């Protein structure tokens, strides 16, 4: 997708529908109308999530000598988030549409020009009702019918009617005047209605702790963490001392984060509850910039390994003025989602800002003592911060294919196939006896299932024709189907040598091959990691 704004709504709708139909992702509390910005992973989604997190953890923690894991608490002391700047600082400027009550990010409204119609109120002569209140509507297109502004204004004033039987069109508008407006941002681009003044909207979820907690006790206030990073900074000294590690070293964490996003959107992309996979990599100041570039390269190769195409990944070198004030370098890794090119991960060089702030606010020394040089200093930090749910969404979007297998003159045949890499696929192998009414086939198939089950997630299916069962597995991305047939039982004349072999059908090529049951486990293990 060359264009950053190019979108494919149709494709995205199909993906969202497949996710629900097949049990990857459901809306939270759907039967009660849904909890906006929250999602539940179904049986297959939970497997994909586990696979991704396990892989990330293995590559970034277990296979490295210089990175240690952490699993911090979600409830966070307000002092931590005051020091980090989140309390009082982690907010978006928001304004509301006076007509529809839609909430908009004030800093994302495109400037508009046009003629503004101003009114001072409205009345209803027959009932004697009136309202005294200023309101304006912007017409931002040339030669727009001015009655459109009046209609919008009547709809606005009608909200104040006590007698809801009176139709908006019966209202008389008061004190009409106009003005020419240039590049203004206080009108709703959707309907021209005036917006409220921008107000800061707190993005953190606040809660009270303890049975006797009351609103006036500052120590009872806690927050659901808005990022996993802060517990890493706060525990950096404990981790360092308990493990006796030397710079450079990292602390990695996977866990939930919560942000009261104003407009959760694009399926799971912008959620209110989501998971992050973050590393804080502590280093000497002179190594920070180099390590930032090295981490960027590592993270790109991780995405390649899990199956995101290189051409769909884009690196943005965030320019001066757009980065956080303490960051000398920040890269955003973006992916071509069907709804446009959007951020997957940030790799930021944060200097000594975070540890410095926690040292200042806690009064506890967070310096590192270099035994060789005898220097004492606050380490610098490079932070690769990835979204787990966003990566899963990218993997699902990447995997989704529709193949037209229609034969000439035949009925339309579209094969939906999720081309997950085997390491990510929720089911690694499906075990399919050819016929369910042949006890010997069923028994053998169950034996194969029992052989594989302790080592991988497998699925046993004996319903429907084998072709249909293959297609069902394609739709959920199972890389290998194992068919147990008469040859497996040694019952095919002239093919007795195929006894105790099975057919393996490959998801992507749909090719089939025969493998001895005794070779099956190592054959699969080699291919699913
Ligand atoms: N500690 C740095 C930090 O939290 P961020 O850019 O705000 O930086 C890091 O978040 C990553 O977390 C993002 O690149 C994204 O993948 C994920 N993320 C952030 N907000 C999210 C949201 N509302 N829904 C889903 N994922 C989100």
Coordinates of C-alpha atoms in Angstrom, one line a residue, residues 30 42 75 152 163 165 179 211 224 280 291 332 350 355 369 380 455 504:
X30 CA -21.5 -8.0 23.5
X42 CA -11.8 -16.3 21.8
X75 CA -2.5 -0.9 40.0
X152 CA -29.0 23.2 12.2
X163 CA -42.6 20.3 25.3
X165 CA -44.1 17.6 20.8
X179 CA -19.3 36.8 9.9
X211 CA -12.1 -0.6 52.3
X224 CA -4.5 1.4 36.3
X280 CA 13.7 -0.7 28.8
X291 CA 21.7 1.1 20.6
X332 CA 7.9 4.7 14.8
X350 CA 14.7 8.4 26.4
X355 CA 15.2 7.3 36.1
X369 CA 28.2 2.6 39.9
X380 CA 20.3 6.1 29.8
X455 CA 3.6 -31.1 22.3
X504 CA -0.2 -34.5 5.3

